[in-house]
PDB file of N, CA and C in Angstrom:
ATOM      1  N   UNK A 657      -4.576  12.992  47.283  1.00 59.00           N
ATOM      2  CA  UNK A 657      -3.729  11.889  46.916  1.00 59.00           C
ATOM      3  C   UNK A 657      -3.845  11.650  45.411  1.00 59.00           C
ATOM      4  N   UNK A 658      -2.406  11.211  44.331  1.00 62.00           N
ATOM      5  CA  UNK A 658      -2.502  10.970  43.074  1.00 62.00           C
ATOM      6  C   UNK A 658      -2.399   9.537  43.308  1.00 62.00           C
ATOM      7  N   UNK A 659      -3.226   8.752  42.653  1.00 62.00           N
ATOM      8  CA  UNK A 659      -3.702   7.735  41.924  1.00 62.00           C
ATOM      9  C   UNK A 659      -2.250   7.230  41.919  1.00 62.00           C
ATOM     10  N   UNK A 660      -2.257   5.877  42.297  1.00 65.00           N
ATOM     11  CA  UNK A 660      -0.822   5.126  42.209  1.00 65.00           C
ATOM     12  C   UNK A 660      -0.365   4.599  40.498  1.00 65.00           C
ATOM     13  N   UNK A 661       0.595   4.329  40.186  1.00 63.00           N
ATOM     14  CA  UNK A 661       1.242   4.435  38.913  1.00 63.00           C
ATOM     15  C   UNK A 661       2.305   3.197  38.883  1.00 63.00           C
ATOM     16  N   UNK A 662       1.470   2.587  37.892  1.00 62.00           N
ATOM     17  CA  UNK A 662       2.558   0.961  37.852  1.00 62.00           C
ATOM     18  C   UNK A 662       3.925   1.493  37.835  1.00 62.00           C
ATOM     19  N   UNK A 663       5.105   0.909  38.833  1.00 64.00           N
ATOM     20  CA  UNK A 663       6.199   1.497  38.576  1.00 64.00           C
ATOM     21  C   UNK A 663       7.184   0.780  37.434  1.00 64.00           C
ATOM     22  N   UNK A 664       6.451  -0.543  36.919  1.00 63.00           N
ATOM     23  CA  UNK A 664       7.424  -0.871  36.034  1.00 63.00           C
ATOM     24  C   UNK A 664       7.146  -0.752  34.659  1.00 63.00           C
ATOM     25  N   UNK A 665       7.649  -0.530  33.839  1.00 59.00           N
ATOM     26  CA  UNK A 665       7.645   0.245  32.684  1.00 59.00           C
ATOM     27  C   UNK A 665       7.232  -1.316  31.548  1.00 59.00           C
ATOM     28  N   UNK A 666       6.310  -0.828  30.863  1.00 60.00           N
ATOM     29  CA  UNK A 666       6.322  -1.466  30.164  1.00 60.00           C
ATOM     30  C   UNK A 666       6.866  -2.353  28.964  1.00 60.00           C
ATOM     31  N   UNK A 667       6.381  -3.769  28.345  1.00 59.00           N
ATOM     32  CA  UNK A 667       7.307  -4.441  27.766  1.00 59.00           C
ATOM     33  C   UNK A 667       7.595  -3.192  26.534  1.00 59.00           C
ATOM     34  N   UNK A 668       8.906  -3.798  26.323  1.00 57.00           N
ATOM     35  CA  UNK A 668       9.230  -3.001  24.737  1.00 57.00           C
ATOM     36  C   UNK A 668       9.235  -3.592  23.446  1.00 57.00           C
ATOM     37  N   UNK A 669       8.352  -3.255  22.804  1.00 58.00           N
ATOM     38  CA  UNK A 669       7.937  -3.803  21.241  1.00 58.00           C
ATOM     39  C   UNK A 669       9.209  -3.568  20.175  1.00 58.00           C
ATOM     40  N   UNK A 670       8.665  -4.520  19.005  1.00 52.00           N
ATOM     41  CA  UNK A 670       9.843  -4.046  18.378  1.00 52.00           C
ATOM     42  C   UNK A 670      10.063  -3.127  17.781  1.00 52.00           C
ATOM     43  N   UNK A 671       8.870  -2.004  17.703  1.00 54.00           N
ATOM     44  CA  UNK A 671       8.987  -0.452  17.238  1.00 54.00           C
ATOM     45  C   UNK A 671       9.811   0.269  18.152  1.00 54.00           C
ATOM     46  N   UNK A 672      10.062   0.629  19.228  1.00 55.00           N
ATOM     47  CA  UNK A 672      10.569   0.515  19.949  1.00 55.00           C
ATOM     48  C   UNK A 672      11.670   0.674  20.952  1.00 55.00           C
ATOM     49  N   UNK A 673      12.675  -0.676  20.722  1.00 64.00           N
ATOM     50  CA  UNK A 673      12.983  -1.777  20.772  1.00 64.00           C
ATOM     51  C   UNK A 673      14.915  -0.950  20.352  1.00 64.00           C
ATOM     52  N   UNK A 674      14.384   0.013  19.437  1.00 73.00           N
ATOM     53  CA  UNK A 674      15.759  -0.192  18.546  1.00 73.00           C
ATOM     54  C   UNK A 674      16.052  -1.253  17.698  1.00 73.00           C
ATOM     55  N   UNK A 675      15.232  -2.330  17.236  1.00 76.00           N
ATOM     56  CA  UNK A 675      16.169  -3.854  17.216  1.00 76.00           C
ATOM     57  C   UNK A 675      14.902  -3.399  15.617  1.00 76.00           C
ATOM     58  N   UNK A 676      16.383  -3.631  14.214  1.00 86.00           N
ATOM     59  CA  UNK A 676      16.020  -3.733  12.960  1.00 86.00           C
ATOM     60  C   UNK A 676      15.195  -4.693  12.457  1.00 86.00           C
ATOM     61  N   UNK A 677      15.007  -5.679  12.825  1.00 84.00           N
ATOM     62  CA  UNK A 677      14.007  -6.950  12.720  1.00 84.00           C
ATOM     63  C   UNK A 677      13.679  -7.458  14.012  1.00 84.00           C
ATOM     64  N   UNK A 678      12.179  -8.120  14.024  1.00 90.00           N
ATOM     65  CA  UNK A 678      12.034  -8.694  15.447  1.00 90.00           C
ATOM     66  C   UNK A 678      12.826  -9.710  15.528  1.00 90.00           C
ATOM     67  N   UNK A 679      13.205 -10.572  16.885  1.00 90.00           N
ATOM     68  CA  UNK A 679      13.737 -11.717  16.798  1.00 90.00           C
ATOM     69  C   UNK A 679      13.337 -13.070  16.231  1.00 90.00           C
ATOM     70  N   UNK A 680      12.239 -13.063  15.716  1.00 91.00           N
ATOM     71  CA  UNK A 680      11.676 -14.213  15.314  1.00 91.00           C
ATOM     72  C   UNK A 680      11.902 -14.326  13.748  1.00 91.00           C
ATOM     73  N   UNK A 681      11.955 -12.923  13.312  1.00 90.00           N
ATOM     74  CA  UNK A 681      12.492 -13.444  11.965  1.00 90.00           C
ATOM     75  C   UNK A 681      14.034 -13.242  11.686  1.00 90.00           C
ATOM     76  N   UNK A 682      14.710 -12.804  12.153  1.00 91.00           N
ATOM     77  CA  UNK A 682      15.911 -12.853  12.603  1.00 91.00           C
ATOM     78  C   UNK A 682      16.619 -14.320  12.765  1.00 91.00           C
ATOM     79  N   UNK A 683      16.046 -14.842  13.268  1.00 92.00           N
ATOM     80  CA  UNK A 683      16.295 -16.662  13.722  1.00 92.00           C
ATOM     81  C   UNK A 683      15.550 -17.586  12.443  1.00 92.00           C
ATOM     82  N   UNK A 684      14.655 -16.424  11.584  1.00 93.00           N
ATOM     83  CA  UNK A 684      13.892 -17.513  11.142  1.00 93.00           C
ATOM     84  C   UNK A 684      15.367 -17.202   9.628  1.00 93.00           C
ATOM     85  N   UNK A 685      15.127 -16.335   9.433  1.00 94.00           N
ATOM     86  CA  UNK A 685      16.482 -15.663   7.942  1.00 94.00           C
ATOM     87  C   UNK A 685      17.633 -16.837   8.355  1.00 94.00           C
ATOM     88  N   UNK A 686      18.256 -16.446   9.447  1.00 95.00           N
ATOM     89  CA  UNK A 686      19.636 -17.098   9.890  1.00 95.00           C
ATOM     90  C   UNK A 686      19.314 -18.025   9.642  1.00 95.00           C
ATOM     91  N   UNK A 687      18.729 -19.247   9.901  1.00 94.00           N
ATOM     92  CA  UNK A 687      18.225 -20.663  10.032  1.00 94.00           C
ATOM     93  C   UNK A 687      18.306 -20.872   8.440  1.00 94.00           C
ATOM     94  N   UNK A 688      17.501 -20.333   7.716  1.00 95.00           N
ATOM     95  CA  UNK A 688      17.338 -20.327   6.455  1.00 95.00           C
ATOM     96  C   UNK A 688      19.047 -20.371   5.540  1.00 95.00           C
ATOM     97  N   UNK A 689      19.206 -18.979   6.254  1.00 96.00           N
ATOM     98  CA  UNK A 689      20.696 -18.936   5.045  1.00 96.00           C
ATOM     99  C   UNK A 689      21.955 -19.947   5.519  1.00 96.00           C
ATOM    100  N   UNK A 690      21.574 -20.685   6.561  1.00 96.00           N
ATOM    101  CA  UNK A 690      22.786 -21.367   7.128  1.00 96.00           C
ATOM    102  C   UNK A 690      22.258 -23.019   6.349  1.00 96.00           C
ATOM    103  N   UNK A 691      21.093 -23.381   6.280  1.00 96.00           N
ATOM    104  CA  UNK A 691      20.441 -24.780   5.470  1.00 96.00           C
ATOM    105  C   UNK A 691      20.939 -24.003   4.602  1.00 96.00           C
ATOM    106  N   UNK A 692      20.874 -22.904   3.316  1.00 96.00           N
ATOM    107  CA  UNK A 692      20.887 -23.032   2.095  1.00 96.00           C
ATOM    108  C   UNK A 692      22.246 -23.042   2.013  1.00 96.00           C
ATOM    109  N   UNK A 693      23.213 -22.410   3.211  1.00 97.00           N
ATOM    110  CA  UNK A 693      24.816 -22.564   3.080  1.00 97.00           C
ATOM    111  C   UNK A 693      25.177 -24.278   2.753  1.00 97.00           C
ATOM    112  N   UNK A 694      24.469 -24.921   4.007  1.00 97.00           N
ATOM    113  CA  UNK A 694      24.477 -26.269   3.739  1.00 97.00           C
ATOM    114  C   UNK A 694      24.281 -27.265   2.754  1.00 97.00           C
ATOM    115  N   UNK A 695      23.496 -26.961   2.226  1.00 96.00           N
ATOM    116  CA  UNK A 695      22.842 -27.827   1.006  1.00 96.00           C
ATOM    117  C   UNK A 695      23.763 -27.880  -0.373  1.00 96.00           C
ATOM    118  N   UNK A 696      23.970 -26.162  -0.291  1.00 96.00           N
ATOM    119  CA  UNK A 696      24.725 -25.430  -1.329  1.00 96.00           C
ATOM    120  C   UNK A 696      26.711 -26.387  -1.238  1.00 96.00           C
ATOM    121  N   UNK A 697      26.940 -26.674   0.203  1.00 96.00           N
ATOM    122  CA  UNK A 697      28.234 -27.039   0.217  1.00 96.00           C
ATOM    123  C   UNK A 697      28.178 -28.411   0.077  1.00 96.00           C
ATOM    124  N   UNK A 698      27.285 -29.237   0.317  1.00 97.00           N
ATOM    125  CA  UNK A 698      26.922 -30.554   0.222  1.00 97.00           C
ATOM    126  C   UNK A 698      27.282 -31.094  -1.239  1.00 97.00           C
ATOM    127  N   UNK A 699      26.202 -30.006  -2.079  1.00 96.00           N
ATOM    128  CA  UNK A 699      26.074 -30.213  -3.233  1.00 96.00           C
ATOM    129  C   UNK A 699      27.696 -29.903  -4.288  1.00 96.00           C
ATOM    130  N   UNK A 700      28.030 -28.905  -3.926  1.00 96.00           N
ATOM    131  CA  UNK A 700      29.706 -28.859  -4.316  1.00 96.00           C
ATOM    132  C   UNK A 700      29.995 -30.118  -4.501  1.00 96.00           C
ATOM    133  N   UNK A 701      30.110 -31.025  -2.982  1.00 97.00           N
ATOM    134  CA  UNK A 701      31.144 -31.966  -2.642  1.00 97.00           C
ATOM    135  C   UNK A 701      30.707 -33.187  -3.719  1.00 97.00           C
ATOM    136  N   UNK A 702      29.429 -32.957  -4.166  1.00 96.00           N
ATOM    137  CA  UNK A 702      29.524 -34.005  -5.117  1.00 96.00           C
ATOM    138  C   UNK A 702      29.944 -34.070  -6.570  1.00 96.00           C
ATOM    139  N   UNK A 703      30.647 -32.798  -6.811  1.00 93.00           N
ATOM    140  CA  UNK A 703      31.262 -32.430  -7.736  1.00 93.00           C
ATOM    141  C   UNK A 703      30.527 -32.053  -9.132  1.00 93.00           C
ATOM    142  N   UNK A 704      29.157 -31.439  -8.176  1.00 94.00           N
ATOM    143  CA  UNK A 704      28.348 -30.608  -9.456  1.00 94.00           C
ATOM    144  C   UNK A 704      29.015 -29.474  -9.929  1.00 94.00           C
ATOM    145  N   UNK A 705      28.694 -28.493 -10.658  1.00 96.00           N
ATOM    146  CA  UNK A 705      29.076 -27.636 -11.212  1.00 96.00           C
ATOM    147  C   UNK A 705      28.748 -26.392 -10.145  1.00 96.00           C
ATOM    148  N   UNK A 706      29.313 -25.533 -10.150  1.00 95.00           N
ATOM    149  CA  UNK A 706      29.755 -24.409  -8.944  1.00 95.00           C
ATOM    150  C   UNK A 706      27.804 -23.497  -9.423  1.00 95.00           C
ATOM    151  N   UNK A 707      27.796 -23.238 -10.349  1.00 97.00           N
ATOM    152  CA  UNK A 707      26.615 -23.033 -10.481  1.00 97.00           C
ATOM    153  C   UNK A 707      25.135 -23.591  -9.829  1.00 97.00           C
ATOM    154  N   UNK A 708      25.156 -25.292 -10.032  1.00 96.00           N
ATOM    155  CA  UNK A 708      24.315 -25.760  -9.935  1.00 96.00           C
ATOM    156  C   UNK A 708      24.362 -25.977  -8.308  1.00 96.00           C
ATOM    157  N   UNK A 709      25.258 -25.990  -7.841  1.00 96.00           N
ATOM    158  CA  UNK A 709      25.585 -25.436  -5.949  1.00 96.00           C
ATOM    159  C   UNK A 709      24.780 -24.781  -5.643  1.00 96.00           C
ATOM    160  N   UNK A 710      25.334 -23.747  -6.310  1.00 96.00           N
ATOM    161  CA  UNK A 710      24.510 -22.271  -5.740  1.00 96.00           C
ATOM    162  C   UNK A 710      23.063 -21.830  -6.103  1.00 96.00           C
ATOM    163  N   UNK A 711      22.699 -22.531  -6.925  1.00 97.00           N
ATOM    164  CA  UNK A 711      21.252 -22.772  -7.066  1.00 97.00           C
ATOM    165  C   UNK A 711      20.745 -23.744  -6.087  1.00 97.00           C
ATOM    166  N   UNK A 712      21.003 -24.867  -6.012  1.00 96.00           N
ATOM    167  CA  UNK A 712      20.671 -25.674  -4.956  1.00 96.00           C
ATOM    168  C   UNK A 712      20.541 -24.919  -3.613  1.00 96.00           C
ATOM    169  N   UNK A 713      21.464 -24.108  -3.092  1.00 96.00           N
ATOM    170  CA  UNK A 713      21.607 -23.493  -2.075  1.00 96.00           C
ATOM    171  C   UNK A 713      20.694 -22.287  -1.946  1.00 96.00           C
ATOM    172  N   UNK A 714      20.585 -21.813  -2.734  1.00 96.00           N
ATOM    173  CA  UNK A 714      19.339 -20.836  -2.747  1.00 96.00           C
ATOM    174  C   UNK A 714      17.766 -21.442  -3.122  1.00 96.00           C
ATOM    175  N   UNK A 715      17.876 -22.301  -3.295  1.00 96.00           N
ATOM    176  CA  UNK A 715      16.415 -22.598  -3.108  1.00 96.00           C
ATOM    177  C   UNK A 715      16.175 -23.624  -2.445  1.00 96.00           C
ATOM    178  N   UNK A 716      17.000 -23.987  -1.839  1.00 96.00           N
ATOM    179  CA  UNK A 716      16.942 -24.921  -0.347  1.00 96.00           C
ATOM    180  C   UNK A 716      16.883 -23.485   0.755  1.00 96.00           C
ATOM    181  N   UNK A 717      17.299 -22.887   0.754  1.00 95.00           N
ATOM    182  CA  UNK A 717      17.125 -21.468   1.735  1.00 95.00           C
ATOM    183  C   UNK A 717      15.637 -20.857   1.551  1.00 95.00           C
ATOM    184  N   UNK A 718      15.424 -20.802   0.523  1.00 94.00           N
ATOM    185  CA  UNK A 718      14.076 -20.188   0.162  1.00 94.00           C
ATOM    186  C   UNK A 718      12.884 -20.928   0.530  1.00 94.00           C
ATOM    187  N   UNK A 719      12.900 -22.431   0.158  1.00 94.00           N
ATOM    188  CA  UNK A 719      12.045 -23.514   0.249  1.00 94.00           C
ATOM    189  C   UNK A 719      12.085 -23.276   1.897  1.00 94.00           C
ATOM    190  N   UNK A 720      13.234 -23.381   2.956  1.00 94.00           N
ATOM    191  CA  UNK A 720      13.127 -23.464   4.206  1.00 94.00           C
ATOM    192  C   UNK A 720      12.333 -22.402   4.937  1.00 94.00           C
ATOM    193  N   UNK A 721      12.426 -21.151   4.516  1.00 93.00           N
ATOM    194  CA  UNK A 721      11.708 -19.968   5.100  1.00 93.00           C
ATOM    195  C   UNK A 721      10.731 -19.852   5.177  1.00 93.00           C
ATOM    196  N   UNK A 722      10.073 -20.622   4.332  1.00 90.00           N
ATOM    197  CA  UNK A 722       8.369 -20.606   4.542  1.00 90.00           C
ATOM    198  C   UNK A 722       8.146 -21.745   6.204  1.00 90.00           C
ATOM    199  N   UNK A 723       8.923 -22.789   5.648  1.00 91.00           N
ATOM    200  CA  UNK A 723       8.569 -24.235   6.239  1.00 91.00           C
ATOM    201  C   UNK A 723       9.076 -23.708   8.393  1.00 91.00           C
ATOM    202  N   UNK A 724      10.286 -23.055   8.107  1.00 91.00           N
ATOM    203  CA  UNK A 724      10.924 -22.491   9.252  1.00 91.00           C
ATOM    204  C   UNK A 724      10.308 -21.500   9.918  1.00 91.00           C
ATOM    205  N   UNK A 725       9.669 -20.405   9.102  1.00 91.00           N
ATOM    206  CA  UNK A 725       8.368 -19.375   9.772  1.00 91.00           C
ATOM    207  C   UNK A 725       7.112 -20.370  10.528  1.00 91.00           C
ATOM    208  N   UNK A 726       6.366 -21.189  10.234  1.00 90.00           N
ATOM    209  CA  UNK A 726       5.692 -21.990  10.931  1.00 90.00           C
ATOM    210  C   UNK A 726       5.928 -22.819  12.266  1.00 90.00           C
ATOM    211  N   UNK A 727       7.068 -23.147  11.901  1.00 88.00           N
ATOM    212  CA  UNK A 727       7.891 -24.093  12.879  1.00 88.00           C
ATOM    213  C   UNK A 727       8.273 -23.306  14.252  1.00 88.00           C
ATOM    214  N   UNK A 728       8.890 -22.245  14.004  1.00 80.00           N
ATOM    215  CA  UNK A 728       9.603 -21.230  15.108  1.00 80.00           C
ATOM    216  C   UNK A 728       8.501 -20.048  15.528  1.00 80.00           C
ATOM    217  N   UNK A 729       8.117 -20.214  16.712  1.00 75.00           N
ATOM    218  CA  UNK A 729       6.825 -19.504  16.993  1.00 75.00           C
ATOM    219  C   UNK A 729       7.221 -19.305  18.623  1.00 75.00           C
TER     220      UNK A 729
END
């Protein structure tokens, strides 16, 4: 007799996986670039300069990614 053999296959990692990023940072990026979309359009509406938007918006995205990696676990 051969030795019995788990028949279900094990979980799949994200090496793997096929999948270009795991899901956790995937959700954590998205999350990020959608606040810095936000902040960035906010800041428009108050009729800053198109520049100073898009700075706002990128480092409201940046500032979030750290804060959003902790959070989402």
């Amino acid at each position: 007799m051969t030795p019995r053999q788990n028949s279900q296959p094990a979980a799949p990692t994200a090496s793997d996986s096929g999948l270009f990023l795991p899901l956790r940072t995937a959700v954590v990026l998205l999350t990020a670039v959608v606040l810095g979309l936000v902040i960035g359009g906010l800041t428009a509406l108050t009729g800053a300069h198109p520049a100073t938007a898009a700075i706002a918006g990128l480092t409201a995205a940046g500032a979030s990614t750290a804060a959003l990696r902790t959070f989402i676990q």
